[in-house]
Tab-separated table of C-alpha atoms in Angstrom:
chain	number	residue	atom	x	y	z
A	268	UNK	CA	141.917	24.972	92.003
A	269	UNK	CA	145.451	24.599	92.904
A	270	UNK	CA	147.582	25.816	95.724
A	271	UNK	CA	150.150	28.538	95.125
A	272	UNK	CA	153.393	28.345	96.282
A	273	UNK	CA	155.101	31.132	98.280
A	274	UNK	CA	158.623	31.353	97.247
A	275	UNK	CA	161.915	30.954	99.379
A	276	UNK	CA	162.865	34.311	100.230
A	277	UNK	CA	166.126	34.277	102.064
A	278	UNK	CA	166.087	36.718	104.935
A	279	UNK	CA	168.237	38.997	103.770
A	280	UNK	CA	166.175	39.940	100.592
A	281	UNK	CA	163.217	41.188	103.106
A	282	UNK	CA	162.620	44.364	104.815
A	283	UNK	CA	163.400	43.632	108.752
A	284	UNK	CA	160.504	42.234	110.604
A	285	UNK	CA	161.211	43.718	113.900
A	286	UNK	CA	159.840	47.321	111.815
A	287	UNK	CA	156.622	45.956	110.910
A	288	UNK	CA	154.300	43.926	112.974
A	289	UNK	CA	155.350	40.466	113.814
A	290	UNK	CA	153.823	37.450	112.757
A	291	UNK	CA	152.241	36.784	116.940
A	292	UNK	CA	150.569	40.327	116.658
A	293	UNK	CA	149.271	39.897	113.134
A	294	UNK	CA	147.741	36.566	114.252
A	295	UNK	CA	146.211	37.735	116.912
A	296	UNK	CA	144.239	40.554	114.942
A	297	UNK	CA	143.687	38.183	112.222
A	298	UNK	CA	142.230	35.669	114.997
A	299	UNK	CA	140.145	38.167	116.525
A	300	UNK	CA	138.622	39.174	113.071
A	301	UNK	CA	137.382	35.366	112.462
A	302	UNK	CA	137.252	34.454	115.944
A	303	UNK	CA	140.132	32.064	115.804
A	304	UNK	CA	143.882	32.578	116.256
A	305	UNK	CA	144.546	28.899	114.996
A	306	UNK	CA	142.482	29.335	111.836
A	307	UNK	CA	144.664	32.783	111.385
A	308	UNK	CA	147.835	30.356	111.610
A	309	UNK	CA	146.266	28.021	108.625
A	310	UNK	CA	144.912	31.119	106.408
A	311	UNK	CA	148.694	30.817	104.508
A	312	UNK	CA	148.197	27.651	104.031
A	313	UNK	CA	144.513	28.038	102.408
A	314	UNK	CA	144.346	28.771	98.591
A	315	UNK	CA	143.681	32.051	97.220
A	316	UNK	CA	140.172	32.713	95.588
A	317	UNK	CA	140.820	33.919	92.060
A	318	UNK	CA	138.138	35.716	90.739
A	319	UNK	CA	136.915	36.027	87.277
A	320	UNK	CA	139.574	38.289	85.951
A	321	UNK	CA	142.555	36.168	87.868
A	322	UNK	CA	141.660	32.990	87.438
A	323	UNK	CA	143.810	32.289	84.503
A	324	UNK	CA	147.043	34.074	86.095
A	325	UNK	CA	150.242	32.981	88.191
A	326	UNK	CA	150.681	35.325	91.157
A	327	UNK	CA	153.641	37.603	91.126
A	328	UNK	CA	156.938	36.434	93.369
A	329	UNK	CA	156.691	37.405	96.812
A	330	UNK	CA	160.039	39.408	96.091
A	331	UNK	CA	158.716	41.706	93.354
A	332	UNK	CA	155.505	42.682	95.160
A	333	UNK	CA	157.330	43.874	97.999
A	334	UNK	CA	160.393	45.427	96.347
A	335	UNK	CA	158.645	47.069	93.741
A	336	UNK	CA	155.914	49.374	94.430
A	337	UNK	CA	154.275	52.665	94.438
A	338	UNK	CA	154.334	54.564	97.410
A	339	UNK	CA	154.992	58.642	97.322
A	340	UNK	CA	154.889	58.687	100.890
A	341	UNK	CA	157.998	57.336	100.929
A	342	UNK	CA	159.603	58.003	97.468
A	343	UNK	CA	159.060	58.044	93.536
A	344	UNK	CA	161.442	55.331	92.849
A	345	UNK	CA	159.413	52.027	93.082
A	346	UNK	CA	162.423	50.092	93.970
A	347	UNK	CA	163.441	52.254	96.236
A	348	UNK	CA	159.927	52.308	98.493
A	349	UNK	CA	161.175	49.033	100.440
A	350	UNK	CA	164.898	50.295	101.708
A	351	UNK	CA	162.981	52.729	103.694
A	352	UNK	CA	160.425	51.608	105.332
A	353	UNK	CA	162.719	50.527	108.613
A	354	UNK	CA	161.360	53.737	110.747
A	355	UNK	CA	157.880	52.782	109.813
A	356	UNK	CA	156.113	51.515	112.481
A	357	UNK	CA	152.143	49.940	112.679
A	358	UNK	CA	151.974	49.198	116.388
A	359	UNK	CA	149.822	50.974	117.810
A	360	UNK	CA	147.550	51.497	115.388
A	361	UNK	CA	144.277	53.064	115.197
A	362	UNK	CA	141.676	54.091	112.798
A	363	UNK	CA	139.087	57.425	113.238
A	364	UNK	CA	135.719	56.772	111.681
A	365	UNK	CA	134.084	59.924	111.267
A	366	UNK	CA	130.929	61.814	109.484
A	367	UNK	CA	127.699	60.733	108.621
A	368	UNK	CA	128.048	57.111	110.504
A	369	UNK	CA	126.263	55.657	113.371
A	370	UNK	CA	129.470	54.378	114.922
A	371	UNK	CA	132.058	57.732	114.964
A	372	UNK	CA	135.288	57.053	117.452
A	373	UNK	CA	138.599	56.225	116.912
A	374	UNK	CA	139.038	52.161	116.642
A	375	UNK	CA	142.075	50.195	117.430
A	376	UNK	CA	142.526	48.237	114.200
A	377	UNK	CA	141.946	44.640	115.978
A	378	UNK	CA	138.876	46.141	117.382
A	379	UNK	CA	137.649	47.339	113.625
A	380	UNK	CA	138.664	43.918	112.471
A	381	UNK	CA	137.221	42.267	115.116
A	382	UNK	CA	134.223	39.546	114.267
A	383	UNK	CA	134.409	39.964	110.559
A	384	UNK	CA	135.903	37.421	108.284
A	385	UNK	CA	139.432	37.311	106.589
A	386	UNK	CA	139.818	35.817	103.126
A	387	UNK	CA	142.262	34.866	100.723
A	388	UNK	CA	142.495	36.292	97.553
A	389	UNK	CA	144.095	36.508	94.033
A	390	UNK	CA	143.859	39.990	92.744
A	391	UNK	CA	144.919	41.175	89.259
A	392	UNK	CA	146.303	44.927	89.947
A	393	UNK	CA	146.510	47.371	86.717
A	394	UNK	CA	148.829	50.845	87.781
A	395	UNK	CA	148.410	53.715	85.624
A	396	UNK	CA	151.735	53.725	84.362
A	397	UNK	CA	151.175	50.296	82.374
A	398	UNK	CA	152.383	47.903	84.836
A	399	UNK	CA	150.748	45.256	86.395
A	400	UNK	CA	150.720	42.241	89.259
A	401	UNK	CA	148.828	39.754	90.288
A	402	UNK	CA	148.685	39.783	94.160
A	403	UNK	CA	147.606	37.000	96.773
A	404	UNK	CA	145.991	39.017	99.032
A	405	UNK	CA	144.648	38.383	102.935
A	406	UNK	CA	142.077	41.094	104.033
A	407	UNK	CA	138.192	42.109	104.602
A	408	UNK	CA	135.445	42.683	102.649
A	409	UNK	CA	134.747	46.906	102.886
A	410	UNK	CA	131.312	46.380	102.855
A	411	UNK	CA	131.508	44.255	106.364
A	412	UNK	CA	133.354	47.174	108.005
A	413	UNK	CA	130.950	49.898	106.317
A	414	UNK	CA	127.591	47.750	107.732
A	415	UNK	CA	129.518	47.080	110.802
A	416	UNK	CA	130.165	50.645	111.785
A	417	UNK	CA	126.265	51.509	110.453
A	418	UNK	CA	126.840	54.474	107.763
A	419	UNK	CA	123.444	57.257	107.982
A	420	UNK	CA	121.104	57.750	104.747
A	421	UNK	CA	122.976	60.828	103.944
A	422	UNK	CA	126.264	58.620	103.092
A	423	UNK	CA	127.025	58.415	99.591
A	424	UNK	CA	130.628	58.120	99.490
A	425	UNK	CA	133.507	56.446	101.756
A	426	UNK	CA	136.812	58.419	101.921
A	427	UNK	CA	140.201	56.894	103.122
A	428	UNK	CA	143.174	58.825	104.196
A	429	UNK	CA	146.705	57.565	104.717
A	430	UNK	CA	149.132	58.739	107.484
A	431	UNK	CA	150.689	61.997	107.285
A	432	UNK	CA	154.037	61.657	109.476
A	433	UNK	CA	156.902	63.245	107.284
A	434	UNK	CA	159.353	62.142	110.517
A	435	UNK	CA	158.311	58.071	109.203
A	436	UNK	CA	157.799	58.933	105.569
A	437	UNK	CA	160.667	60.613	103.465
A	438	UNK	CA	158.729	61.200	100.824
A	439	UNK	CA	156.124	63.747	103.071
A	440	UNK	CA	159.212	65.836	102.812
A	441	UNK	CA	158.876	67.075	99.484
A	442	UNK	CA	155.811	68.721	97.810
A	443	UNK	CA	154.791	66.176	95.515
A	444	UNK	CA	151.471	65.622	96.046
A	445	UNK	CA	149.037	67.358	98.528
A	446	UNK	CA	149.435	65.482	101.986
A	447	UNK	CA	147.617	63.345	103.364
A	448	UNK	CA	147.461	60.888	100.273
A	449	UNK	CA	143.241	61.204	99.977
A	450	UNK	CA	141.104	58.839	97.907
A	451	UNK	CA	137.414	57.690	98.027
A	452	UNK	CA	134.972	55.358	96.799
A	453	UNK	CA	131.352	56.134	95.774
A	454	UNK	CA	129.031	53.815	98.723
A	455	UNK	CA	127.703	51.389	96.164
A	456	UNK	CA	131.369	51.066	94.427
A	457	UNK	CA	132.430	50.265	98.532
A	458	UNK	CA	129.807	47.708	99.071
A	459	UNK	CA	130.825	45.739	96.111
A	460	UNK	CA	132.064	42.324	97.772
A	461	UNK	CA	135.408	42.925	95.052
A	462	UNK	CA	136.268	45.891	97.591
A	463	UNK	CA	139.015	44.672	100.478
A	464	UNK	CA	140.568	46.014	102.977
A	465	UNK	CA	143.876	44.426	103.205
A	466	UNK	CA	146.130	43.132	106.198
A	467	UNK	CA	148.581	40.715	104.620
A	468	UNK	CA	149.521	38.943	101.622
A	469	UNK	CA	150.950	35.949	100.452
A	470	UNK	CA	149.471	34.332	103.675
A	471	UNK	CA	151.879	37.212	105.885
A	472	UNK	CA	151.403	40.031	107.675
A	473	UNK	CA	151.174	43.271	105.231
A	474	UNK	CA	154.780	45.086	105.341
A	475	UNK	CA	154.753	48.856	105.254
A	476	UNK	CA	155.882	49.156	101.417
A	477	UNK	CA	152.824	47.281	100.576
A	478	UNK	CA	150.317	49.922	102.831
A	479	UNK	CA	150.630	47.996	106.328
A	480	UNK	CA	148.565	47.600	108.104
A	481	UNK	CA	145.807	48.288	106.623
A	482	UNK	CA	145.028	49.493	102.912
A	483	UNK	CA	142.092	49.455	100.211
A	484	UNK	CA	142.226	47.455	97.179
A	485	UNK	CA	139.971	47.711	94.327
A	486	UNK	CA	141.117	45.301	91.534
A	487	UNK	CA	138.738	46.985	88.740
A	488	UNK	CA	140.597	50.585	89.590
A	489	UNK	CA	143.927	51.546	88.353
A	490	UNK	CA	146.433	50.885	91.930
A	491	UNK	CA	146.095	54.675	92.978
A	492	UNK	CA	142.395	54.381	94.307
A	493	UNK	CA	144.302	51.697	96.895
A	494	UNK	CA	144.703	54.206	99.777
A	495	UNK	CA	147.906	52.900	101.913
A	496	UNK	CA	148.565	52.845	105.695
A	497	UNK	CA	144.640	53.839	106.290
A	498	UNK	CA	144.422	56.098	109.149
A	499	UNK	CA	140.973	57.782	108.870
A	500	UNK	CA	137.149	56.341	107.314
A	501	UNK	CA	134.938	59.030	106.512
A	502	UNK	CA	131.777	58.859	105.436
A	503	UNK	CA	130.056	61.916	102.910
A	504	UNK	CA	127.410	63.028	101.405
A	505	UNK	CA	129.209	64.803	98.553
A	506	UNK	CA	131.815	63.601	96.619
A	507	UNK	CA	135.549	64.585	98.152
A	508	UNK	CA	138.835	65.599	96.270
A	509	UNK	CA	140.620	63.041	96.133
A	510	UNK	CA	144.672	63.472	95.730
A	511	UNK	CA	145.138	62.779	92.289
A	512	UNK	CA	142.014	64.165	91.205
A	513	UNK	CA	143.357	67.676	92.565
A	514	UNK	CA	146.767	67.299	91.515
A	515	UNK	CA	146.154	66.417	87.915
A	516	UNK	CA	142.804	66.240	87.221
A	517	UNK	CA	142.805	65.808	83.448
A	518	UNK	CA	145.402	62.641	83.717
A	519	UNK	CA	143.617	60.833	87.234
A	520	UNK	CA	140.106	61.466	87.387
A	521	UNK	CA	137.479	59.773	90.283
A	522	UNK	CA	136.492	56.585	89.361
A	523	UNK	CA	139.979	55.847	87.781
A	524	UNK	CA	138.517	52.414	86.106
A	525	UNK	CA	141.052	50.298	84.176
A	526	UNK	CA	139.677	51.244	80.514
A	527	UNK	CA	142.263	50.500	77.597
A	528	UNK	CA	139.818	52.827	75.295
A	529	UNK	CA	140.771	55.833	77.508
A	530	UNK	CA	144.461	56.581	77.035
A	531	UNK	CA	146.464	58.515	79.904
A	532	UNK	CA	147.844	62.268	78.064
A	533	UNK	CA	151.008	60.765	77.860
A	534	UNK	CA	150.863	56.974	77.337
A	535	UNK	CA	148.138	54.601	75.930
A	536	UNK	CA	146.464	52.589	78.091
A	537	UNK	CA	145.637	49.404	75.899
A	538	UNK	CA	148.080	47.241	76.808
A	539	UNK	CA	150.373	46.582	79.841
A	540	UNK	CA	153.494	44.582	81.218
A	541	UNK	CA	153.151	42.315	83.923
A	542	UNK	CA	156.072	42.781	86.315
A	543	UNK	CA	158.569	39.937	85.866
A	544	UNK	CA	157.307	39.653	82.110
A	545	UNK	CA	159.065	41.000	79.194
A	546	UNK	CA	156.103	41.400	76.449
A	547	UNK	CA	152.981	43.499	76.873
A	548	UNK	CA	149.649	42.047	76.829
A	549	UNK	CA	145.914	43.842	75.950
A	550	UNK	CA	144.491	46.039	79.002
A	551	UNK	CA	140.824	44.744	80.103
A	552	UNK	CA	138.139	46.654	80.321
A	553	UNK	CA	137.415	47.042	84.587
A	554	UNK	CA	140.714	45.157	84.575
A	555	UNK	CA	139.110	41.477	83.593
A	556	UNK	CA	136.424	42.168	86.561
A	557	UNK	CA	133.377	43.404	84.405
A	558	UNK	CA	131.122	40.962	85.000
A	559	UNK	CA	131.586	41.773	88.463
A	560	UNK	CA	131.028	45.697	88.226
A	561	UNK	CA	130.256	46.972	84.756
A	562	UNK	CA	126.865	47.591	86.585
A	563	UNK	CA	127.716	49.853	89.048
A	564	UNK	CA	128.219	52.609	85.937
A	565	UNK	CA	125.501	51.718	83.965
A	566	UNK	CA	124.305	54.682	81.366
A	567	UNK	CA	127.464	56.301	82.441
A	568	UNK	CA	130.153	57.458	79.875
A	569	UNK	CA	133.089	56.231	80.769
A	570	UNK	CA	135.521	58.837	78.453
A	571	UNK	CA	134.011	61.274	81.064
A	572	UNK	CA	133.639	60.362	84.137
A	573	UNK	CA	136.913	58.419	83.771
């Protein structure tokens, strides 16, 4: 497998560090995760793993997956998202874990990371509008926070919800969506080792465009499911509404898995563009990942429960 190489990105093209958290106090969560701070300083030097549906693909530029992204909270103009983030602030940070869990309190996110492992991985990401990226992602496997914090028998779905602080995030401003931005997992879709929670990419800390610091990613799911700046883990025993689900329920339904055979009301979904790319290629079924989860919805129809 070969290294990737993080482009030069002059400072000047980048969001202000001193607005997101800086690379000591990344480190030092990172570290305490693993149990290392000096194996946190090599992880941006390790190789991604590319799994299955990425191992083919050339990750993104640094650039475009930071200045081009979705992000409501903040605005509907992806390339907007990144010129105002500079109010956003992740330190202090914490994280309520609620419902039917062993473990319910509110967590500092370095003690929720805390003993668990950080890895480095290539993700494929499909959005719903036909665009797509492939993103070297730093983060934890879900399903070692869900065991951590010791979910009851009565759990059969995890729910995620982002920050609702209109004073931080313009977009809050303006009735667009139902705030807080709301989206869940089924447990079994959560335990799937694909499942991350995310804390940096490209080997650096996460900035706020990109969800800092902390956000789901679920590379078989169109980019929606990927709950941003994660303020709240809830577990259920029925399913929840999830944003999109209530706002438009005939174009963004639950599961929301890539499927080119199920076309969104106003665009097909069988083929996409990779951002930086000029053609379009064919969509994959669970985005390339199906021998990874195609299991999970076994006997399911997939035109329904899309």
């Amino acid at each position: 497998m070969s290294r990737f190489v993080v482009p030069r990105i002059a400072p000047s093209e980048i969001t202000d560090e001193k607005h997101f958290w800086d690379r000591r106090t990344w480190l030092a969560t990172v570290g305490g995760a693993i149990g290392s701070v000096a194996f946190a300083d090599r992880l941006s030097a390790r190789p991604p793993v590319r799994l299955s549906g990425a191992q083919a693909d050339t990750p993104t530029p640094y650039e475009s997956i930071t200045h081009y992204n979705n992000y409501y909270e903040f605005s509907t103009d992806k390339e907007e998202v990144a010129s105002l983030v500079g109010n956003f602030h992740t330190t202090p940070w914490t994280v309520s874990v609620e419902g039917e869990v062993k473990r319910p309190r509110r967590y500092d996110i370095a003690e929720l990371l805390r003993g668990l492992t950080v890895e480095a991985r290539t993700y494929r990401h499909r959005c719903v509008e036909a665009w797509s990226m492939v993103i070297p992602w730093n983060g934890v496997q879900l399903g070692s926070i869900i065991r951590k914090l010791e979910p009851t028998s009565k759990a059969k779905y995890v729910e995620f919800t982002t920050l609702q602080d209109p004073t931080q995030m313009p977009g809050q401003r303006r009735a667009i969506l139902e705030w807080p931005y709301v989206e869940a997992l089924r447990m079994d879709e959560a335990m799937n080792p694909l499942a991350l929670l995310v804390t940096g990419v490209y080997g650096k800390p996460i900035l706020p465009q990109n969800g800092a610091p902390l956000r789901l990613v679920t590379p078989w799911k169109y980019g929606f499911k990927g709950a941003k700046s994660i303020v709240r883990i809830r577990f259920l025993e029925q399913r929840p509404m999830t944003t999109w689900a209530l706002a438009a329920p005939d174009e963004y339904g639950f599961y929301a898995n890539v499927n080119p055979a199920v076309d969104h009301p106003r665009w097909s979904q069988a083929r996409e563009r990779r951002v930086g790319e000029f053609g379009r290629r064919p969509t994959l079924p669970f985005n390339g990942y199906a021998e990874q989860v195609a299991s999970l919805y076994a006997g399911m129809d997939l035109r329904v429960n899309f």
